[in-house]
């Protein structure tokens, strides 16, 4: 299933759109993962747009994130995910060169990035729940004083969206762990497909981070 | 019989190869219809053009009929209609281009950095390319975080943040997820449906801003025509 011929062929589009035995020129696993990613992207965009709807129709919205720890932590988390995406590309590249050992090493690094993200994010949750007393359907008393017209839905939006994303990261770490464990048995396409999933997790965070965190930075 | 190893599927020609033995006499009456249906591509793309024209007409109508063009409702309706028209025009434009009637910028990957380092299993993209992409993503992230501390109106900040995030998403999808090196048909199957579905979700936003204005009890409510 080589695609290098079409990459340089100038009249590629006509052939690409003509159907044939492999209309997409990818394996069924990869196509399945792409379709899952598209549907999951719709789930996340529905959640983010629901959050934006609530926020746009409210008089006020809490902006509680101080520079330390929330913004610093979430920025470091973003960098972790971006770096782990890069190491995942390197893993897929190594797997394409049939270098299984290097692929496993790169996947381990990717998992490390994902685990760092999880630990930092759980600490962030702990900080909000324990130190502030944030609950899904009520604001902490301190916040309610500072933003009196805000609806009590900050916690619901925050916990749902970041929680679902965290669940995706956890799933991804387990998935990558399984791939790394089985690296000698799995085919190159499996590594590539797990990479697609991991990049998607990264991609979602690129929208969650600005919308949840950066739009609610505390004006000191 | 055609040997199996030859490609059998030729888009648009299937309708013309219907077995007509036995029922030839009955089918002859429908000859013009059959000639038309033989070129399925032409027929379906014609339908697409019809839809596109209809949506353009709707867009023009909604722009002309609305009292104030620069309002959320009117801009939204016009934009959605134009976008749907554009979506329906993609396939006819591709057909025209295929038949050599339309000159279009080539979609093929330009020669350059992307094709330098090809591994044994056609893994396009070198480490340097991916490091560059990573660097770009990191710089954009730092810009976003810095932007959060500038005193700009919330809507302008939202627009800039979403714009930067879309650039980051495009970089990730194109290079990390390797979509730039995939077949064009995969890109055209995945991306437009996603964009259309997400844009359809925006249909709620005029409602959310209006419900804010409807609430007259809030402090400093502005009496708009809708908020009677």
Coordinates of C-alpha atoms in Angstrom, one line a residue:
Chain A
X1 CA 0.0 0.0 0.0
X2 CA 2.6 2.5 -1.0
X3 CA 1.6 6.1 -1.5
X4 CA 4.9 7.5 -2.6
X5 CA 3.9 7.1 -6.3
X6 CA 0.8 9.4 -5.9
X7 CA 2.7 11.9 -3.7
X8 CA 4.7 13.1 -6.7
X9 CA 2.2 12.5 -9.4
X10 CA 0.7 15.7 -10.5
X11 CA -2.6 14.2 -11.7
X12 CA -3.2 12.5 -8.4
X13 CA -6.6 13.9 -7.6
X14 CA -8.4 12.3 -10.6
X15 CA -7.0 8.9 -9.6
X16 CA -7.7 9.6 -5.9
X17 CA -11.3 10.4 -6.5
X18 CA -11.9 7.4 -8.8
X19 CA -12.6 4.9 -6.1
X20 CA -11.1 1.5 -6.9
X21 CA -10.3 -1.3 -4.5
X22 CA -8.8 0.9 -1.8
X23 CA -10.6 4.2 -2.2
X24 CA -8.7 5.8 0.8
X25 CA -5.5 3.9 0.5
X26 CA -5.3 3.1 4.2
X27 CA -6.0 -0.1 6.1
X28 CA -9.3 -0.7 7.8
X29 CA -7.9 -0.1 11.3
X30 CA -6.6 3.3 10.3
X31 CA -9.9 4.3 8.6
X32 CA -11.8 3.1 11.7
X33 CA -9.6 5.1 14.0
X34 CA -10.1 8.2 11.8
X35 CA -13.9 7.8 11.9
X36 CA -13.7 7.4 15.6
X37 CA -11.6 10.5 15.9
X38 CA -14.1 12.5 13.8
X39 CA -17.1 11.3 16.0
X40 CA -15.1 12.0 19.2
X41 CA -14.2 15.4 17.9
X42 CA -17.9 16.1 17.5
X43 CA -18.5 15.0 21.1
X44 CA -15.9 17.4 22.4
X45 CA -17.0 20.2 20.2
X46 CA -20.6 19.8 21.4
X47 CA -19.3 19.9 25.0
X48 CA -17.2 23.0 24.4
X49 CA -19.9 24.7 22.5
X50 CA -22.4 23.9 25.3
X51 CA -20.0 25.5 27.8
X52 CA -19.6 28.5 25.6
X53 CA -23.4 28.8 25.3
X54 CA -23.8 28.8 29.1
X55 CA -21.0 31.3 29.4
X56 CA -22.3 33.6 26.7
X57 CA -25.8 33.7 28.1
X58 CA -24.6 34.5 31.7
X59 CA -24.2 37.9 33.1
X60 CA -20.9 37.0 34.7
X61 CA -18.6 34.1 34.8
X62 CA -15.9 33.3 37.4
X63 CA -12.3 33.9 36.4
X64 CA -10.6 32.2 39.3
X65 CA -7.3 30.9 37.8
X66 CA -4.3 32.5 39.5
X67 CA -1.0 32.5 37.7
X68 CA 0.3 30.0 40.3
X69 CA -0.5 27.2 40.5
X70 CA -3.3 26.9 37.9
X71 CA -1.9 28.7 34.8
X72 CA 1.6 27.6 35.4
X73 CA 0.4 24.0 35.8
X74 CA -1.9 24.0 32.8
X75 CA 0.9 25.5 30.6
X76 CA 3.3 22.8 31.7
X77 CA 0.6 20.2 31.0
X78 CA 0.2 21.6 27.5
X79 CA 3.9 21.4 26.9
X80 CA 3.9 17.8 28.2
X81 CA 1.2 16.8 25.8
X82 CA 2.9 18.6 22.8
X83 CA 6.3 17.0 23.6
X84 CA 4.6 13.6 24.0
X85 CA 3.0 14.1 20.6
X86 CA 6.4 14.7 19.1
X87 CA 7.8 11.6 20.8
X88 CA 4.9 9.6 19.4
X89 CA 5.7 10.8 15.9
X90 CA 9.2 9.6 16.5
X91 CA 7.9 6.2 17.7
X92 CA 5.8 5.8 14.5
X93 CA 8.9 6.8 12.4
X94 CA 11.0 4.2 14.2
X95 CA 8.4 1.6 13.7
X96 CA 8.3 2.4 10.0
X97 CA 12.1 1.8 9.9
X98 CA 11.4 -1.6 11.6
X99 CA 13.4 -0.4 14.6
X100 CA 11.2 -2.0 17.3
X101 CA 13.5 -1.2 20.2
X102 CA 13.6 2.5 19.4
X103 CA 9.8 2.5 18.8
X104 CA 9.3 1.1 22.3
X105 CA 11.6 3.6 23.9
X106 CA 9.8 6.5 22.2
X107 CA 6.4 5.1 23.2
X108 CA 7.6 4.9 26.8
X109 CA 8.6 8.5 26.6
X110 CA 5.2 9.4 25.3
X111 CA 3.6 7.5 28.2
X112 CA 5.8 9.4 30.6
X113 CA 4.5 12.7 29.1
X114 CA 0.9 11.5 29.4
X115 CA 1.4 10.4 33.0
X116 CA 3.0 13.7 33.9
X117 CA -0.1 15.4 32.4
X118 CA -2.4 13.2 34.5
X119 CA -0.5 13.8 37.8
X120 CA -0.4 17.6 37.3
X121 CA -4.1 17.6 36.3
X122 CA -5.1 15.5 39.3
X123 CA -3.2 17.9 41.6
X124 CA -5.0 20.8 39.9
X125 CA -8.4 19.1 40.6
X126 CA -7.3 18.4 44.2
X127 CA -6.3 22.1 44.6
X128 CA -9.7 23.3 43.3
X129 CA -11.8 20.8 45.2
X130 CA -9.9 20.8 48.5
X131 CA -8.5 24.4 48.8
X132 CA -11.4 26.2 47.2
X133 CA -14.3 23.8 47.8
X134 CA -15.4 23.8 44.1
X135 CA -18.4 21.5 43.5
X136 CA -20.1 20.6 40.2
X137 CA -23.3 22.6 40.9
X138 CA -22.3 25.3 43.3
X139 CA -19.7 27.9 43.5
X140 CA -17.4 28.3 46.5
X141 CA -18.6 31.0 48.9
X142 CA -15.5 33.1 48.2
X143 CA -16.1 33.1 44.4
X144 CA -19.9 33.7 44.8
X145 CA -18.9 36.9 46.7
X146 CA -16.5 38.0 44.1
X147 CA -18.8 37.2 41.1
X148 CA -22.3 37.7 42.5
X149 CA -24.1 37.4 39.2
X150 CA -22.4 34.2 38.0
X151 CA -24.4 31.0 37.6
X152 CA -23.3 28.0 39.6
X153 CA -22.3 26.0 36.6
X154 CA -18.6 26.7 36.5
X155 CA -17.8 23.4 38.3
X156 CA -20.1 21.4 36.0
X157 CA -18.4 22.7 32.9
X158 CA -14.9 22.4 34.3
X159 CA -15.2 18.9 35.7
X160 CA -17.1 17.5 32.7
X161 CA -14.8 18.8 30.0
X162 CA -11.5 18.3 31.7
X163 CA -12.7 15.0 33.2
X164 CA -13.7 13.6 29.9
X165 CA -10.3 14.7 28.5
X166 CA -8.5 13.2 31.4
X167 CA -10.3 9.9 30.8
X168 CA -9.1 10.0 27.2
X169 CA -5.5 10.6 28.3
X170 CA -5.8 7.7 30.8
X171 CA -7.2 5.5 28.0
X172 CA -4.4 6.6 25.7
X173 CA -1.7 5.8 28.3
X174 CA -3.1 2.3 28.8
X175 CA -3.5 1.8 25.0
X176 CA 0.1 2.9 24.4
X177 CA 1.3 0.7 27.3
X178 CA -0.4 -2.3 25.6
X179 CA 1.2 -1.4 22.2
X180 CA 4.7 -1.0 23.9
X181 CA 4.2 -4.3 25.7
X182 CA 3.3 -6.1 22.5
X183 CA 5.7 -4.2 20.2
X184 CA 7.3 -7.3 18.8
X185 CA 4.0 -8.8 17.8
X186 CA 2.0 -5.8 16.5
X187 CA 2.2 -4.5 13.0
X188 CA 3.3 -1.1 11.9
X189 CA -0.2 0.0 11.3
X190 CA -1.2 -0.7 14.9
X191 CA 1.5 1.6 16.1
X192 CA 0.4 4.3 13.7
X193 CA -3.2 3.9 14.8
X194 CA -2.3 4.3 18.4
X195 CA -0.3 7.4 17.4
X196 CA -3.4 8.9 15.7
X197 CA -5.4 8.4 18.9
X198 CA -2.7 10.1 21.0
X199 CA -2.4 13.1 18.7
X200 CA -6.1 13.5 18.9
X201 CA -6.0 13.7 22.7
X202 CA -3.3 16.4 22.3
X203 CA -5.5 18.1 19.7
X204 CA -8.5 18.3 22.0
X205 CA -6.4 19.8 24.8
X206 CA -5.4 22.6 22.3
X207 CA -9.0 23.8 22.5
X208 CA -9.8 22.9 26.2
X209 CA -6.7 24.8 27.5
X210 CA -7.6 28.2 26.0
X211 CA -11.3 28.0 26.5
X212 CA -11.3 26.7 30.1
X213 CA -8.1 28.1 31.5
X214 CA -7.0 31.1 29.5
X215 CA -10.5 32.6 29.2
X216 CA -10.8 32.5 33.0
X217 CA -7.5 33.9 34.2
X218 CA -7.8 35.9 37.4
X219 CA -7.2 39.6 36.7
X220 CA -4.7 40.5 39.4
Chain B
X1 CA -14.8 -12.1 -18.6
X2 CA -12.5 -9.5 -17.2
X3 CA -9.6 -10.9 -15.3
X4 CA -9.9 -10.2 -11.6
X5 CA -6.6 -8.5 -11.1
X6 CA -7.7 -5.6 -13.3
X7 CA -9.5 -2.7 -11.7
X8 CA -13.2 -3.2 -12.5
X9 CA -14.6 -0.1 -10.8
X10 CA -14.9 2.8 -13.1
X11 CA -16.9 5.6 -11.5
X12 CA -19.9 6.7 -13.6
X13 CA -19.7 3.9 -16.1
X14 CA -21.5 1.2 -14.1
X15 CA -25.0 2.4 -15.1
X16 CA -24.2 1.9 -18.8
X17 CA -23.2 -1.7 -18.5
X18 CA -26.5 -3.0 -17.3
X19 CA -27.3 -6.4 -19.0
X20 CA -30.0 -5.5 -21.5
X21 CA -30.5 -9.0 -23.1
X22 CA -34.0 -10.2 -22.9
X23 CA -35.6 -7.0 -21.9
X24 CA -34.1 -4.9 -24.7
X25 CA -37.4 -4.1 -26.3
X26 CA -38.9 -2.7 -23.2
X27 CA -35.8 -0.6 -22.3
X28 CA -35.5 1.0 -25.8
X29 CA -38.3 3.4 -24.9
X30 CA -36.2 4.8 -22.1
X31 CA -33.1 5.4 -24.3
X32 CA -32.7 9.1 -23.6
X33 CA -33.2 8.5 -19.9
X34 CA -30.6 5.7 -20.0
X35 CA -28.1 7.9 -21.8
X36 CA -28.5 10.4 -19.0
X37 CA -28.3 7.9 -16.2
X38 CA -25.3 6.3 -17.8
X39 CA -23.3 9.3 -16.9
X40 CA -24.1 9.1 -13.2
X41 CA -21.3 11.6 -12.3
X42 CA -22.8 14.2 -14.5
X43 CA -26.3 13.7 -13.1
X44 CA -25.3 13.7 -9.4
X45 CA -23.0 16.7 -9.9
X46 CA -25.8 18.5 -11.6
X47 CA -27.9 17.9 -8.6
X48 CA -25.1 19.3 -6.4
X49 CA -24.9 22.4 -8.6
X50 CA -28.7 22.9 -8.2
X51 CA -28.4 22.6 -4.4
X52 CA -25.5 25.1 -4.4
X53 CA -27.4 27.6 -6.5
X54 CA -30.3 27.2 -4.1
X55 CA -28.2 27.9 -1.1
X56 CA -26.6 30.9 -2.7
X57 CA -30.1 32.2 -3.5
X58 CA -31.0 31.6 0.2
X59 CA -27.9 33.5 1.3
X60 CA -28.6 36.4 -0.9
X61 CA -32.2 36.5 0.2
X62 CA -31.3 36.4 3.9
X63 CA -28.8 39.2 3.4
X64 CA -31.3 41.3 1.5
X65 CA -34.4 40.7 3.7
X66 CA -32.7 41.3 7.0
X67 CA -33.1 44.9 8.2
X68 CA -29.7 45.1 9.7
X69 CA -27.1 43.0 7.9
X70 CA -24.5 43.3 10.6
X71 CA -26.4 41.4 13.2
X72 CA -25.7 37.9 14.7
X73 CA -28.7 36.3 13.1
X74 CA -28.3 37.7 9.6
X75 CA -24.5 37.1 9.5
X76 CA -25.0 33.6 10.7
X77 CA -27.7 32.7 8.2
X78 CA -25.7 34.1 5.3
X79 CA -22.5 32.4 6.4
X80 CA -24.2 29.0 6.9
X81 CA -25.9 29.2 3.5
X82 CA -22.7 30.2 1.7
X83 CA -20.8 27.5 3.5
X84 CA -23.4 24.8 2.4
X85 CA -23.2 26.2 -1.1
X86 CA -19.5 25.8 -1.0
X87 CA -19.7 22.3 0.2
X88 CA -22.0 21.3 -2.6
X89 CA -19.7 23.0 -5.1
X90 CA -16.7 20.9 -4.2
X91 CA -17.7 17.8 -6.1
X92 CA -18.8 19.5 -9.3
X93 CA -15.5 21.5 -9.2
X94 CA -13.6 18.3 -8.8
X95 CA -15.4 16.8 -11.8
X96 CA -14.7 19.8 -13.9
X97 CA -11.1 19.7 -13.0
X98 CA -10.9 16.0 -13.7
X99 CA -12.3 16.5 -17.2
X100 CA -9.8 19.3 -17.8
X101 CA -12.3 22.1 -17.9
X102 CA -11.1 24.0 -14.9
X103 CA -7.6 25.0 -13.9
X104 CA -6.9 24.6 -10.2
X105 CA -3.8 24.9 -8.1
X106 CA -2.4 21.5 -7.7
X107 CA -3.1 19.6 -4.5
X108 CA 0.0 17.5 -4.8
X109 CA 2.6 17.9 -2.2
X110 CA 5.2 20.4 -3.3
X111 CA 8.8 19.2 -3.5
X112 CA 10.8 20.2 -0.5
X113 CA 11.6 19.4 3.1
X114 CA 8.6 17.0 3.5
X115 CA 10.0 14.5 1.0
X116 CA 13.7 14.5 1.9
X117 CA 13.8 11.6 4.4
X118 CA 11.7 8.7 3.2
X119 CA 11.9 5.5 5.3
X120 CA 11.5 2.0 4.1
X121 CA 7.7 2.2 4.7
X122 CA 7.1 5.6 3.1
X123 CA 7.1 7.5 6.3
X124 CA 7.3 11.1 5.0
X125 CA 8.7 13.8 7.2
X126 CA 12.1 14.2 8.8
X127 CA 13.0 14.7 12.4
X128 CA 13.9 18.3 11.6
X129 CA 10.4 18.9 10.1
X130 CA 8.7 17.5 13.2
X131 CA 11.0 19.5 15.5
X132 CA 10.0 22.6 13.5
X133 CA 6.4 21.8 13.9
X134 CA 6.8 21.2 17.6
X135 CA 8.7 24.5 17.9
X136 CA 5.9 26.3 16.1
X137 CA 3.3 24.7 18.5
X138 CA 5.3 25.7 21.6
X139 CA 5.7 29.3 20.4
X140 CA 1.9 29.6 19.7
X141 CA 1.2 28.2 23.2
X142 CA 3.4 30.8 24.8
X143 CA 1.8 33.5 22.8
X144 CA -1.7 32.3 23.9
X145 CA -0.7 32.3 27.6
X146 CA 0.9 35.8 27.3
X147 CA -2.2 37.0 25.5
X148 CA -4.4 35.9 28.5
X149 CA -2.6 38.6 30.6
X150 CA -3.3 41.5 28.1
X151 CA -6.3 43.7 28.9
X152 CA -8.3 43.1 25.8
X153 CA -12.0 42.8 25.4
X154 CA -13.2 39.2 26.0
X155 CA -14.6 38.7 22.5
X156 CA -11.5 39.8 20.8
X157 CA -9.4 37.6 23.0
X158 CA -11.7 34.7 22.3
X159 CA -11.4 35.3 18.6
X160 CA -7.6 35.4 18.7
X161 CA -7.3 32.4 21.0
X162 CA -9.6 30.3 18.8
X163 CA -7.7 31.4 15.7
X164 CA -4.4 30.4 17.2
X165 CA -5.9 27.1 18.4
X166 CA -7.2 26.4 14.9
X167 CA -3.7 26.9 13.5
X168 CA -2.3 24.6 16.2
X169 CA -4.9 22.0 15.4
X170 CA -4.2 22.2 11.7
X171 CA -0.5 21.7 12.3
X172 CA -1.1 18.7 14.5
X173 CA -3.6 17.1 12.0
X174 CA -1.4 17.8 9.0
X175 CA 2.0 16.8 10.3
X176 CA 1.7 14.7 13.5
X177 CA -1.4 12.9 12.3
X178 CA 0.2 12.7 8.9
X179 CA -3.0 13.7 7.1
X180 CA -1.0 15.9 4.7
X181 CA 0.7 12.8 3.3
X182 CA -2.5 10.8 3.0
X183 CA -4.7 10.4 -0.1
X184 CA -6.8 13.4 -0.9
X185 CA -10.0 11.3 -0.9
X186 CA -9.4 10.6 2.9
X187 CA -9.0 14.3 3.6
X188 CA -12.1 15.2 1.6
X189 CA -14.1 12.5 3.4
X190 CA -13.1 13.4 7.0
X191 CA -12.6 17.1 7.2
X192 CA -15.8 18.6 5.5
X193 CA -18.2 16.5 7.6
X194 CA -16.5 17.6 10.8
X195 CA -16.5 21.3 9.8
X196 CA -20.2 21.2 8.7
X197 CA -21.3 19.4 11.9
X198 CA -19.4 21.8 14.2
X199 CA -20.7 24.8 12.2
X200 CA -24.2 23.5 12.6
X201 CA -23.7 23.5 16.4
X202 CA -23.1 27.3 16.2
X203 CA -26.8 27.6 15.4
X204 CA -27.3 28.0 19.2
X205 CA -25.2 31.1 19.7
X206 CA -27.7 33.8 18.5
X207 CA -30.1 32.2 21.0
X208 CA -27.6 32.5 23.9
X209 CA -26.8 36.2 23.3
X210 CA -30.5 36.9 23.0
X211 CA -31.4 35.1 26.2
X212 CA -28.9 37.3 27.9
X213 CA -30.6 40.4 26.6
X214 CA -34.1 39.1 27.4
X215 CA -33.3 39.1 31.1
X216 CA -34.3 42.6 32.1
X217 CA -33.8 42.1 35.8
X218 CA -30.0 42.0 35.5
X219 CA -28.1 45.1 36.5
X220 CA -27.6 47.6 33.6
X221 CA -29.8 45.6 31.1
X222 CA -30.0 47.3 27.8
X223 CA -33.5 47.6 26.3
X224 CA -33.2 46.0 22.9
X225 CA -36.1 45.6 20.5
X226 CA -36.1 41.9 21.4
X227 CA -36.1 42.5 25.1
X228 CA -39.5 44.2 25.3

